[in-house]
Short mmCIF file of C-alpha atoms in Angstrom, two decimals:
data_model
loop_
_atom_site.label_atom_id
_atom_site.label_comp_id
_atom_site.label_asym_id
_atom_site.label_seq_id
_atom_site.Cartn_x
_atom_site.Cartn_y
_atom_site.Cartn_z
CA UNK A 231 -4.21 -12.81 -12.86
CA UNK A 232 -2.59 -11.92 -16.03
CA UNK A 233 -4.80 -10.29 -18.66
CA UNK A 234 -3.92 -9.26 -22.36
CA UNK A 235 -5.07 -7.97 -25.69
CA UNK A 236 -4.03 -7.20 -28.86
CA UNK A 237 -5.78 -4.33 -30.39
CA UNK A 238 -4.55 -5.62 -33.83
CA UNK A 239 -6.51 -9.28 -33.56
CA UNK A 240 -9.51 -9.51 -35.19
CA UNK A 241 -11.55 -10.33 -32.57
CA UNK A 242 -12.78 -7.96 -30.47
CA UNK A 243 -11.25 -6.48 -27.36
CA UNK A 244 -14.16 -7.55 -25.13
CA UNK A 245 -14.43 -11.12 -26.36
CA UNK A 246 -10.58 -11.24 -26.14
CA UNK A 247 -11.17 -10.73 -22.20
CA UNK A 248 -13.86 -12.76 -21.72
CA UNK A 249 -12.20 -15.53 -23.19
CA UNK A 250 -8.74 -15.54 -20.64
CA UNK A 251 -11.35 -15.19 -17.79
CA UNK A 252 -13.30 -17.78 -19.18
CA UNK A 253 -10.27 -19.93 -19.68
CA UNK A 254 -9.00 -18.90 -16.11
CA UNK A 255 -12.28 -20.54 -14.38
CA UNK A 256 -12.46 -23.49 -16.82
CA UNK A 257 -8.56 -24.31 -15.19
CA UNK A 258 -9.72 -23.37 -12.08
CA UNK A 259 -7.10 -20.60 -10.77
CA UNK A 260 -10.75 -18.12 -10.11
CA UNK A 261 -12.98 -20.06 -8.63
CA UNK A 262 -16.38 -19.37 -6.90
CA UNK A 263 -16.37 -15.76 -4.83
CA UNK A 264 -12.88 -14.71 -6.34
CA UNK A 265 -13.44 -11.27 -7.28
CA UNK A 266 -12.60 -9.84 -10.52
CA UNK A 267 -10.42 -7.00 -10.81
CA UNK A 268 -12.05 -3.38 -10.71
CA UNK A 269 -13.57 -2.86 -14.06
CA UNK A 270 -12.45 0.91 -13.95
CA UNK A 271 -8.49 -0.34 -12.74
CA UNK A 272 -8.24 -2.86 -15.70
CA UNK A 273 -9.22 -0.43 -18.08
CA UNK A 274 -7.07 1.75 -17.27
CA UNK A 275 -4.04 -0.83 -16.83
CA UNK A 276 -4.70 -1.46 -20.83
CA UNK A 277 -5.99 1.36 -21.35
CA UNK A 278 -8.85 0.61 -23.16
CA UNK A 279 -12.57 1.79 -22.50
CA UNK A 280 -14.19 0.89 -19.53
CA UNK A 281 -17.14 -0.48 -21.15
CA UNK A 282 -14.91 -2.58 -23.20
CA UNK A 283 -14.27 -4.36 -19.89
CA UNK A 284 -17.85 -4.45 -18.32
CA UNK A 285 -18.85 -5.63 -21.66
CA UNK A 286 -16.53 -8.69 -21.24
CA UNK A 287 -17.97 -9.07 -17.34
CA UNK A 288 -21.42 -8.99 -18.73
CA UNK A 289 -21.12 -11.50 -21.26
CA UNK A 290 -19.93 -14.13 -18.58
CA UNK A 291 -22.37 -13.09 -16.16
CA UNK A 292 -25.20 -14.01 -18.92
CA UNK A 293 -23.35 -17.16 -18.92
CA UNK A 294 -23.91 -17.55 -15.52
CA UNK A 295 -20.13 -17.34 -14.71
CA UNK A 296 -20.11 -14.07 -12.85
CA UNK A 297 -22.20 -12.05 -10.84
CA UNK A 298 -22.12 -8.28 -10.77
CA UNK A 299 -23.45 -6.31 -8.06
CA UNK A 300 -23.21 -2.69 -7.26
CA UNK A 301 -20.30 -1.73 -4.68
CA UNK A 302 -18.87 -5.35 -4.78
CA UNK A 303 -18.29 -5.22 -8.61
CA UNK A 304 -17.69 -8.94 -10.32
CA UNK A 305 -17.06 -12.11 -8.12
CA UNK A 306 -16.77 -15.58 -9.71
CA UNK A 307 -20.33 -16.89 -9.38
CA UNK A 308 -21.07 -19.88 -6.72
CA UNK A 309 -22.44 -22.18 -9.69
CA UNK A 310 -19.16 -21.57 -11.98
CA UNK A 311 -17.47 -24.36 -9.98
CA UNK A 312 -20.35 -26.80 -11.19
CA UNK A 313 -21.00 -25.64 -13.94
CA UNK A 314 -19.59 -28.17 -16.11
CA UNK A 315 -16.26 -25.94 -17.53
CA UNK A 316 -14.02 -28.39 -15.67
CA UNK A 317 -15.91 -31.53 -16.57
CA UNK A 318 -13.13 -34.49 -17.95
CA UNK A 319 -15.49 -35.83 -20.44
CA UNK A 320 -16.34 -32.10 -22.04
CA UNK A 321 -12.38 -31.55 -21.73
CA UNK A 322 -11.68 -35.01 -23.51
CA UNK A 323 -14.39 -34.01 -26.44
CA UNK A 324 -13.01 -30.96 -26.63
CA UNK A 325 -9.41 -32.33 -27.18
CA UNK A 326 -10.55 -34.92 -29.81
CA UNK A 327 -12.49 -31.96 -31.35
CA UNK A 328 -9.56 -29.98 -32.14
CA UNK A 329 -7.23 -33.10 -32.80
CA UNK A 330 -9.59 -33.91 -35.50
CA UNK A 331 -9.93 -30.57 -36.94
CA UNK A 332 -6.36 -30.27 -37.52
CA UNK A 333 -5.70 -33.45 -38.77
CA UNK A 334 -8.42 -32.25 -41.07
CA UNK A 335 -6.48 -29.12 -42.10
CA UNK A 336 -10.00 -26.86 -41.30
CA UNK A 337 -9.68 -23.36 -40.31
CA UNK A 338 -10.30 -22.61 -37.07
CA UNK A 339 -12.89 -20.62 -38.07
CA UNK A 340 -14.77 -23.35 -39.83
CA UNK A 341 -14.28 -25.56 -36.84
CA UNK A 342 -15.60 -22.96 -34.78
CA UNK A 343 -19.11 -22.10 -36.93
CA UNK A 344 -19.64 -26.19 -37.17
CA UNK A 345 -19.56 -26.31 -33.16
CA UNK A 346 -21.85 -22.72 -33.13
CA UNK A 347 -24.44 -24.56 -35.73
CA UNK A 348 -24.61 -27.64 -33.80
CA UNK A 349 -25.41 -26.25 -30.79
CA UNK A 350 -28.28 -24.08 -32.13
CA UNK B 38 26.95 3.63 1.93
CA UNK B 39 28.91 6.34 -0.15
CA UNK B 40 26.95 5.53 -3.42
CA UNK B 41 23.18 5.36 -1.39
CA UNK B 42 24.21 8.86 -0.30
CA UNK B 43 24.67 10.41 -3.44
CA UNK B 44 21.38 8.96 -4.90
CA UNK B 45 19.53 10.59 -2.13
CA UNK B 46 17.78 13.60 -3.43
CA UNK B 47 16.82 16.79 -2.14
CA UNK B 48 18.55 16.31 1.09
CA UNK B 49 18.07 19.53 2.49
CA UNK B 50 14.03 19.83 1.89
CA UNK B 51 14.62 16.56 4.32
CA UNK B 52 16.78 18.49 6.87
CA UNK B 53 14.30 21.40 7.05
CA UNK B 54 11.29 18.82 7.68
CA UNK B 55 13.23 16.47 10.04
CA UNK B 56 15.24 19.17 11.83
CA UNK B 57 14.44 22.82 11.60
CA UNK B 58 10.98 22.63 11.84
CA UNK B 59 10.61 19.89 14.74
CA UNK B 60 13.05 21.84 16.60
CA UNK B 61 11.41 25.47 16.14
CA UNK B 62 8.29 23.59 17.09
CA UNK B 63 10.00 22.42 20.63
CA UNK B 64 11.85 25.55 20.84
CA UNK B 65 8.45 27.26 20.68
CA UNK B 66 6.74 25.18 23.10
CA UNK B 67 9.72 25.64 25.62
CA UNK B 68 9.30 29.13 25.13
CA UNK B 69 5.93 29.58 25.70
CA UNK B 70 6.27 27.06 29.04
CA UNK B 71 9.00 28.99 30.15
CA UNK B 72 7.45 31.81 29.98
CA UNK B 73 4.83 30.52 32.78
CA UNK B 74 7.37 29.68 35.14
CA UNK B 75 6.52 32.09 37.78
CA UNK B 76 2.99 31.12 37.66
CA UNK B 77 3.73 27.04 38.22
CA UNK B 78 3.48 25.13 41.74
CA UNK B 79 6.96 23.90 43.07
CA UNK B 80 6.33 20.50 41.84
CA UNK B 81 4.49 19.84 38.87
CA UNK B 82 1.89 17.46 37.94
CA UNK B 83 3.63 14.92 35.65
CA UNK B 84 0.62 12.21 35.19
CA UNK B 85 -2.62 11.60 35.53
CA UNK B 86 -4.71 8.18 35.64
CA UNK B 87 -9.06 8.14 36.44
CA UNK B 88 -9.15 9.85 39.53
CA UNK B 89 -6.52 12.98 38.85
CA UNK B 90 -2.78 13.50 39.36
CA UNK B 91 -1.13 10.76 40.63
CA UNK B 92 2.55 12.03 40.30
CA UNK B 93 4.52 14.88 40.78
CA UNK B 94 7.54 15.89 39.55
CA UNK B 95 10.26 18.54 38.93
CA UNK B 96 9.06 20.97 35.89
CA UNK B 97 12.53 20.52 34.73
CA UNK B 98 12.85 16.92 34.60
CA UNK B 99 9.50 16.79 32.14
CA UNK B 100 11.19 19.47 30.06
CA UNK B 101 14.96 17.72 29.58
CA UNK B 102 12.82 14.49 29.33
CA UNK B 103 10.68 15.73 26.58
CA UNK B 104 13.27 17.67 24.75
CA UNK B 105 15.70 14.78 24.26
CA UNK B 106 13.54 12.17 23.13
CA UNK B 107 12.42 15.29 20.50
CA UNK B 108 16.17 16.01 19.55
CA UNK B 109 17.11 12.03 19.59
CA UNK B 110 13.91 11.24 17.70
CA UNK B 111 14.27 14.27 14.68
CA UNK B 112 17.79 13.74 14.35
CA UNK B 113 17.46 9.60 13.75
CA UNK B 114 14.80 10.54 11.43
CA UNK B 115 16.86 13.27 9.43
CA UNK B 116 19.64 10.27 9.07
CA UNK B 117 17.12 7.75 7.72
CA UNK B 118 15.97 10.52 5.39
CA UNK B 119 19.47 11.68 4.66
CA UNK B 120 21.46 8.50 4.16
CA UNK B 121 18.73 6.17 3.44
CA UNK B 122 16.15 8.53 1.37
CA UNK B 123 16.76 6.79 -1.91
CA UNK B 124 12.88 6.74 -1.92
CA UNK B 125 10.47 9.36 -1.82
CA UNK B 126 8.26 7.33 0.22
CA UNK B 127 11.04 7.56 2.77
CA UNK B 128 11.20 11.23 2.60
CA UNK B 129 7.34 11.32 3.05
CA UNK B 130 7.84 8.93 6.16
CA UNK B 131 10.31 10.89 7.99
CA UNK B 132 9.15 14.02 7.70
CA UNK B 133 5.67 13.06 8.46
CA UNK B 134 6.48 11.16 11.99
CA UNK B 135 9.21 13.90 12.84
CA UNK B 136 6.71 16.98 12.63
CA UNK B 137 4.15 14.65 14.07
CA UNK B 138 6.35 13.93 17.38
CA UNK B 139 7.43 17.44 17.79
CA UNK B 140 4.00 18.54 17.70
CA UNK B 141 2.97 16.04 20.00
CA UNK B 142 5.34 15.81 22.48
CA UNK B 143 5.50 19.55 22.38
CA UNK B 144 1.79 20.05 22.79
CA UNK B 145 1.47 17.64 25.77
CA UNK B 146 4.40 19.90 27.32
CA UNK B 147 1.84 23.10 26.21
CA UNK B 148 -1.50 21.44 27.46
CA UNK B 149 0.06 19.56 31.12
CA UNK B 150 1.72 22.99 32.25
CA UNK B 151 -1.21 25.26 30.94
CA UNK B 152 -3.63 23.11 32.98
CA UNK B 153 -1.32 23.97 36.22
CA UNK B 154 -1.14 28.17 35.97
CA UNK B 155 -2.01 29.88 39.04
CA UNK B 156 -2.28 26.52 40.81
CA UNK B 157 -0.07 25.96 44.36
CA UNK B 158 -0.69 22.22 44.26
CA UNK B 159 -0.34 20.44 41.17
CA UNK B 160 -2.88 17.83 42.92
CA UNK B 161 -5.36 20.09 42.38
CA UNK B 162 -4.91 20.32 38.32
CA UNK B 163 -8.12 19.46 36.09
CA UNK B 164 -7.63 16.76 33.31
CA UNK B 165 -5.86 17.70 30.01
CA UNK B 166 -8.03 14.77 27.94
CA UNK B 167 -9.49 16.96 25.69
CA UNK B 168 -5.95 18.87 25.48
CA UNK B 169 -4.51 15.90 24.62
CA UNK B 170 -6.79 15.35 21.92
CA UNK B 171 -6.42 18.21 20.29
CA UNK B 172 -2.88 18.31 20.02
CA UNK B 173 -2.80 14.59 18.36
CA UNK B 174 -5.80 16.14 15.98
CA UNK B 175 -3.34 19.08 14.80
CA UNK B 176 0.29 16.76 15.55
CA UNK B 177 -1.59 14.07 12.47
CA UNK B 178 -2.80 17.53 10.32
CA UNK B 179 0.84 18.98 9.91
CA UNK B 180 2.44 15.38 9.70
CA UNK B 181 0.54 15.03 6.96
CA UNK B 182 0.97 18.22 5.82
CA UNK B 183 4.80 17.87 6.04
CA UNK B 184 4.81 14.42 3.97
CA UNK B 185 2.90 15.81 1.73
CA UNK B 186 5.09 18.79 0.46
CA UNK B 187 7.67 16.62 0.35
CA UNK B 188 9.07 16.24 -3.32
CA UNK B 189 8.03 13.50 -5.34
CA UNK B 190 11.33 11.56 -6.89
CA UNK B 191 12.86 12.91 -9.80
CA UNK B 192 12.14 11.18 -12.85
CA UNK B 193 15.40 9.03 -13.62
CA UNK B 194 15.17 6.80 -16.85
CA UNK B 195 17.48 3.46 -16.76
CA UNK B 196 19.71 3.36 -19.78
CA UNK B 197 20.98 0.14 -20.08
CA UNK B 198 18.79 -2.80 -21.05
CA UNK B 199 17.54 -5.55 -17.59
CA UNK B 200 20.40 -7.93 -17.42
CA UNK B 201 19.59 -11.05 -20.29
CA UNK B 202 19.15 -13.37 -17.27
CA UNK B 203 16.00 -11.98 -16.07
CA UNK B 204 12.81 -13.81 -17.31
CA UNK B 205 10.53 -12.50 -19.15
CA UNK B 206 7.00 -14.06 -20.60
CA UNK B 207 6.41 -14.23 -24.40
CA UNK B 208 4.24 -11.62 -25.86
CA UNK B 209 4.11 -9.93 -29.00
CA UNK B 210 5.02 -6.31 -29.16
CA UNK B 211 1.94 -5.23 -29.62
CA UNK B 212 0.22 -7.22 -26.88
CA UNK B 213 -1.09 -4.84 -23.90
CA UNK B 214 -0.68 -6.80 -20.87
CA UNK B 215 -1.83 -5.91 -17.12
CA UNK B 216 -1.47 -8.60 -14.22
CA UNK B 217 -3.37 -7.96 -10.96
CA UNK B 218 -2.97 -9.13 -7.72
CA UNK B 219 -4.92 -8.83 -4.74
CA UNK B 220 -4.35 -10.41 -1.11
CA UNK B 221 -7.22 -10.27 1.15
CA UNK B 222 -7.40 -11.42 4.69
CA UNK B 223 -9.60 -13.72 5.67
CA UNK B 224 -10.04 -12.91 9.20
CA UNK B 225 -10.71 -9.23 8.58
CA UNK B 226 -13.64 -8.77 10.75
CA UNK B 227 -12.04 -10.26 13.51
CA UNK B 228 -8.80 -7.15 13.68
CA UNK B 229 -11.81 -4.79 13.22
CA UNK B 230 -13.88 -5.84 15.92
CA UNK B 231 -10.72 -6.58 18.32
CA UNK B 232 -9.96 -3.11 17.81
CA UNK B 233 -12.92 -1.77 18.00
CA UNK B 234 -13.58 -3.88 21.51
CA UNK B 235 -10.31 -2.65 22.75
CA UNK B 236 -10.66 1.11 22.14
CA UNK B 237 -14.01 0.94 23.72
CA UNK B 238 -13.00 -1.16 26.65
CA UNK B 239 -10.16 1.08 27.56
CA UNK B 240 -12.68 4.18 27.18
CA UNK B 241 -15.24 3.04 29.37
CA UNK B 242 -12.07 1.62 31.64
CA UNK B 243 -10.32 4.88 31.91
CA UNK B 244 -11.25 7.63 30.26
CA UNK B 245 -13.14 8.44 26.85
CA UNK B 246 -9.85 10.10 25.23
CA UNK B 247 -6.88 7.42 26.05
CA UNK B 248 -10.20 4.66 24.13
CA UNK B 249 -9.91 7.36 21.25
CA UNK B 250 -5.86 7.60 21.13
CA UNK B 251 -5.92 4.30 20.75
CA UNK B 252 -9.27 3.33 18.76
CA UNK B 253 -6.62 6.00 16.11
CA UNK B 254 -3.51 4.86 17.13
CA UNK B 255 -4.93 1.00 15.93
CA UNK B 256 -6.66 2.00 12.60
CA UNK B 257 -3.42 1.60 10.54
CA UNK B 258 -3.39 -2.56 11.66
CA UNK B 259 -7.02 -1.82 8.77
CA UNK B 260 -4.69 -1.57 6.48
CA UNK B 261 -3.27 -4.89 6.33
CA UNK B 262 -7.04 -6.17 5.29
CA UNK B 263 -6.26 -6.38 1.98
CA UNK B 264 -3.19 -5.51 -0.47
CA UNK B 265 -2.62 -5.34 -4.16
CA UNK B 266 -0.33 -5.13 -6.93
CA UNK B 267 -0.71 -3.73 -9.85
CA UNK B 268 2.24 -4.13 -13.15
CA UNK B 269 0.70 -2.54 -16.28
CA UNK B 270 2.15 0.21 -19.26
CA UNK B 271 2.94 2.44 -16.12
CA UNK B 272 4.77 -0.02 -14.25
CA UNK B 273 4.79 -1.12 -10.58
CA UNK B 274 2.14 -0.12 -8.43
CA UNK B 275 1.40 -1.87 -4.60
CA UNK B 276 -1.05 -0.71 -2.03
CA UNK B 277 -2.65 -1.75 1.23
CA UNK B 278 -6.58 -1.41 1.74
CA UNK B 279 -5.84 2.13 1.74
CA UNK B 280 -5.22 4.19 -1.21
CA UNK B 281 -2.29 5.82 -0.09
CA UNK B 282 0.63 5.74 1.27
CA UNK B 283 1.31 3.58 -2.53
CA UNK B 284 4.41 2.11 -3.67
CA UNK B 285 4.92 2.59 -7.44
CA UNK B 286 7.86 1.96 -9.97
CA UNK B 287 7.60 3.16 -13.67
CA UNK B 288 8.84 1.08 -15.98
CA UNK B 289 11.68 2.91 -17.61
CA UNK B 290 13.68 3.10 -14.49
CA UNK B 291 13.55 -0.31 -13.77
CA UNK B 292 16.78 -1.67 -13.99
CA UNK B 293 16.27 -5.62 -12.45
CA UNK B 294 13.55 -7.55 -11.72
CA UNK B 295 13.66 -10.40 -9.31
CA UNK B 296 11.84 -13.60 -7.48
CA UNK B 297 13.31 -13.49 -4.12
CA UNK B 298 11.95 -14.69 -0.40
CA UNK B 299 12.19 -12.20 2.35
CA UNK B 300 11.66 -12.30 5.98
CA UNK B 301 9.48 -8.61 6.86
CA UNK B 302 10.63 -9.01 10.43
CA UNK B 303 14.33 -9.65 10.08
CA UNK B 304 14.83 -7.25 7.02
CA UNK B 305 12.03 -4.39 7.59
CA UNK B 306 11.30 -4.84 11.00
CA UNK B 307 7.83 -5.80 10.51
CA UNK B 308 4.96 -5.98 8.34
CA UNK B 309 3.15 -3.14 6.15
CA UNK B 310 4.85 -0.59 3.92
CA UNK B 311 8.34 -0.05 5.24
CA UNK B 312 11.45 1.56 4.94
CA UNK B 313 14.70 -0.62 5.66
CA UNK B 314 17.50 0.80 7.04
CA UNK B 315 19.63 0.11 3.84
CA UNK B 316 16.69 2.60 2.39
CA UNK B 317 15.13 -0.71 0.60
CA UNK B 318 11.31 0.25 0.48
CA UNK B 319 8.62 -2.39 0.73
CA UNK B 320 5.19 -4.24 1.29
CA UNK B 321 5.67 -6.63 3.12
CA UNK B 322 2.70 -8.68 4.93
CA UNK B 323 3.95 -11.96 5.11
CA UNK B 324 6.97 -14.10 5.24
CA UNK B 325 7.70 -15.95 1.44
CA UNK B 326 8.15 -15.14 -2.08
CA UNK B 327 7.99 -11.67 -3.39
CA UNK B 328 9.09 -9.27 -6.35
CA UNK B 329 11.89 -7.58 -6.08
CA UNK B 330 12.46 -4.63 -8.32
CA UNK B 331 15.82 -3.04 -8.55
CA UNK B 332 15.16 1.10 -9.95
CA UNK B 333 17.57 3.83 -10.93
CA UNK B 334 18.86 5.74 -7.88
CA UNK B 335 20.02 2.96 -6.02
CA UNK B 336 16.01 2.08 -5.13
CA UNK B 337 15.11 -1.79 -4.05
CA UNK B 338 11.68 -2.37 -3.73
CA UNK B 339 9.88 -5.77 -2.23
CA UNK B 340 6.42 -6.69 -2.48
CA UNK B 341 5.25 -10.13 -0.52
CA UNK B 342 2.85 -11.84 -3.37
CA UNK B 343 1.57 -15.16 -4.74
CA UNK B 344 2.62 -15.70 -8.29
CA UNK B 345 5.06 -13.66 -7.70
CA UNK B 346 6.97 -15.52 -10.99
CA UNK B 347 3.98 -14.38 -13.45
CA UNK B 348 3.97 -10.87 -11.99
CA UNK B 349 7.92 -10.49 -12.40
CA UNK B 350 8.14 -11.85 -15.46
CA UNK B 351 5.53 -9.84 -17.13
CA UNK B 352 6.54 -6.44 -15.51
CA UNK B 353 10.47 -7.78 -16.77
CA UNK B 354 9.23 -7.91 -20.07
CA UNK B 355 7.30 -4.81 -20.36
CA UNK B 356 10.27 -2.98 -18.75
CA UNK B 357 12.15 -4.39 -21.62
CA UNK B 358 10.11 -3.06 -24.19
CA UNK B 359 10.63 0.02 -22.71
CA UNK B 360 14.63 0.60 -23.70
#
């Protein structure tokens, strides 16, 4: 799969990563047992630190998303498929969400703590 | 064919690996076999199967045999390497297979008469298994050896920019971008174990060394298991489940980059990492879409993957940055 960053965004490299792979199960094209590219190959392929990149696999494997395990490395984990990402009725909320925040005019940012404090 | 020629590099490191030293190595082994001539029966054990010799032959027949399929096999090789070398990998390829034959061929030649000295019936020769053995052992060592001090390819920057056509994907300058691809096969334990129940069935079958030729002469099918492709900063990289032999392309001497279909049968011959005879390199593991890449030195490289649109497009547009 494709995988970029931009060392000049704000947000940091790791999150950056974590998000497209998020993103990529939430549409579906990795699903359950697809295995993540080599931690050690992607790094070097941006050339970025290594533990910028397990640092992105270990956030989604708290998540539940991914599961990490020595000589296999990352593989999609068997409940990411259920685990709600791909629901229609988040996706619709989600789309009404960000119609309404822009109609609004509110920074993303704003938008984005509101969500973060609700689910608290 | 006269513009592939002239792109071919270091032609005569290629003549020295695919001619001279095959033929010093069969010169060699003629010598030595030559030089037992006195010592030979009249007719000479040719083959053997489980229970011993079970032909006969003329000494001189084996030899002629032997040395033309050497001289016909190093002399194909040198023109594949010569007028179809635009690749290093190429190079590596026939240098590699024409030392390996030599020594092979040569070191059956060696081992069959060696095991006949002395004797007045061939009949009553001993087996040349382990002889055998050892000469694939050292004919795989200097094949290996011989690819291996073959030169890498020169590097050879593009200078014009990849034709406006070509797509590329959207990214900001600054963007680092890295698209991996990786093929697996599904039945992989099933090749394993067929090989593995082959080699051992002919071993028990026959005899322990013809299970062990081919238990070795099957372990490259392993590395159609699994195959990837790299395009990053450093360009085009493809592999099989084994490291090496690799494919790679750096970016700046990309000159096209493509979405094609190809057939690995009609165009390479088959599947794996091949040379065409138009000296197109490639991986190729299945019939369908693939990226083509078009590089300085009249190079064409072809590498079978899904998505092959997202992976072209990307390495297209960091090739781009590039000029």
């Amino acid at each position: 799969m494709l995988l970029t960053i931009d060392p000049a965004a704000p947000e940091p490299l790791f999150e950056q990563l974590a998000a497209q792979l998020r993103a990529a199960i939430a549409a579906g094209t990795l699903s359950a047992g697809d295995r993540l590219a080599p931690a050690r190959d992607v790094a070097a392929s941006l050339d970025i630190n290594l533990h910028t990149v397990l640092r992105a696999y270990q956030e989604l494997r708290d998540e539940g998303l991914v599961e990490l395990r020595r000589g296999r490395g990352a593989t999609v984990a068997a409940r990411a498929d259920d685990a709600g990402l791909r629901d229609a009725g988040l996706r619709a909320a989600i789309d009404t969400l960000v119609a309404e925040s822009r109609r609004l005019g509110l920074d993303p940012r704003t938008t984005t703590a509101l969500v973060k404090e609700a689910l608290r | 064919m006269t513009t592939t020629t002239r792109n071919v590099p270091h032609r005569g490191i290629t003549a020295l690996l695919t001619l001279v030293v095959p033929l010093l190595v069969l010169a060699a082994a003629l010598v030595l076999v030559l030089s037992w001539r006195d010592e030979l029966p009249a007719e000479v054990a040719t083959h053997w199967s489980n229970d011993g010799v079970d032909q006969v032959g003329s000494a001189a027949g084996m030899l002629v045999t032997f040395s033309t399929i050497v001289v016909l096999f190093s002399l194909a090789m040198w023109a594949l390497g010569t007028f179809a070398g635009q690749a290093a990998m190429t190079r590596r390829f026939v240098a590699g297979i024409a030392v390996w034959l030599a020594i092979f061929l040569g070191g059956i030649l060696v081992v069959t008469f060696d095991a006949q000295r002395g004797l007045t019936d061939a009949r009553d020769a001993t087996g040349i298994g382990g002889g055998v053995v050892v000469t694939l052992a050292v004919a795989f060592a200097a094949g290996i050896a011989a690819a291996s001090v073959v030169p890498r390819d020169p590097h050879r920057p593009a200078h014009s920019a990849l034709p406006a056509t070509t797509t590329t994907l959207p990214l900001d300058v600054d963007t680092r971008a890295t698209w991996v691809r990786t093929t697996r096969q599904g039945h992989a334990w099933l090749i394993i174990a067929a090989i593995a129940v082959a080699a051992v069935g002919l071993g028990i079958a026959t005899d322990w060394w013809i299970g062990l030729i081919l238990g070795v002469g099957l372990t490259p099918l392993l590395m159609l298991l699994s195959a990837t492709v790299v395009i990053d900063a450093r360009g085009l990289m493809a592999r099989t489940a084994f490291p090496w032999p690799r494919i790679t392309v750096p970016l700046d001497e990309i000159e096209d980059v493509d979405v094609v279909r190809v057939d690995p049968m009609g165009e390479f011959g088959g599947w794996g990492i091949r040379t065409a005879l138009d000296g197109s390199i490639g991986m190729v593991l299945r019939k369908g879409e693939a990226i083509e890449v078009r590089a300085t030195g009249g190079r064409r490289i072809v590498v079978t993957v899904d998505d092959a649109a997202t992976g072209a497009a990307l390495l297209a547009t960091l090739a781009g940055r590039e000029r």
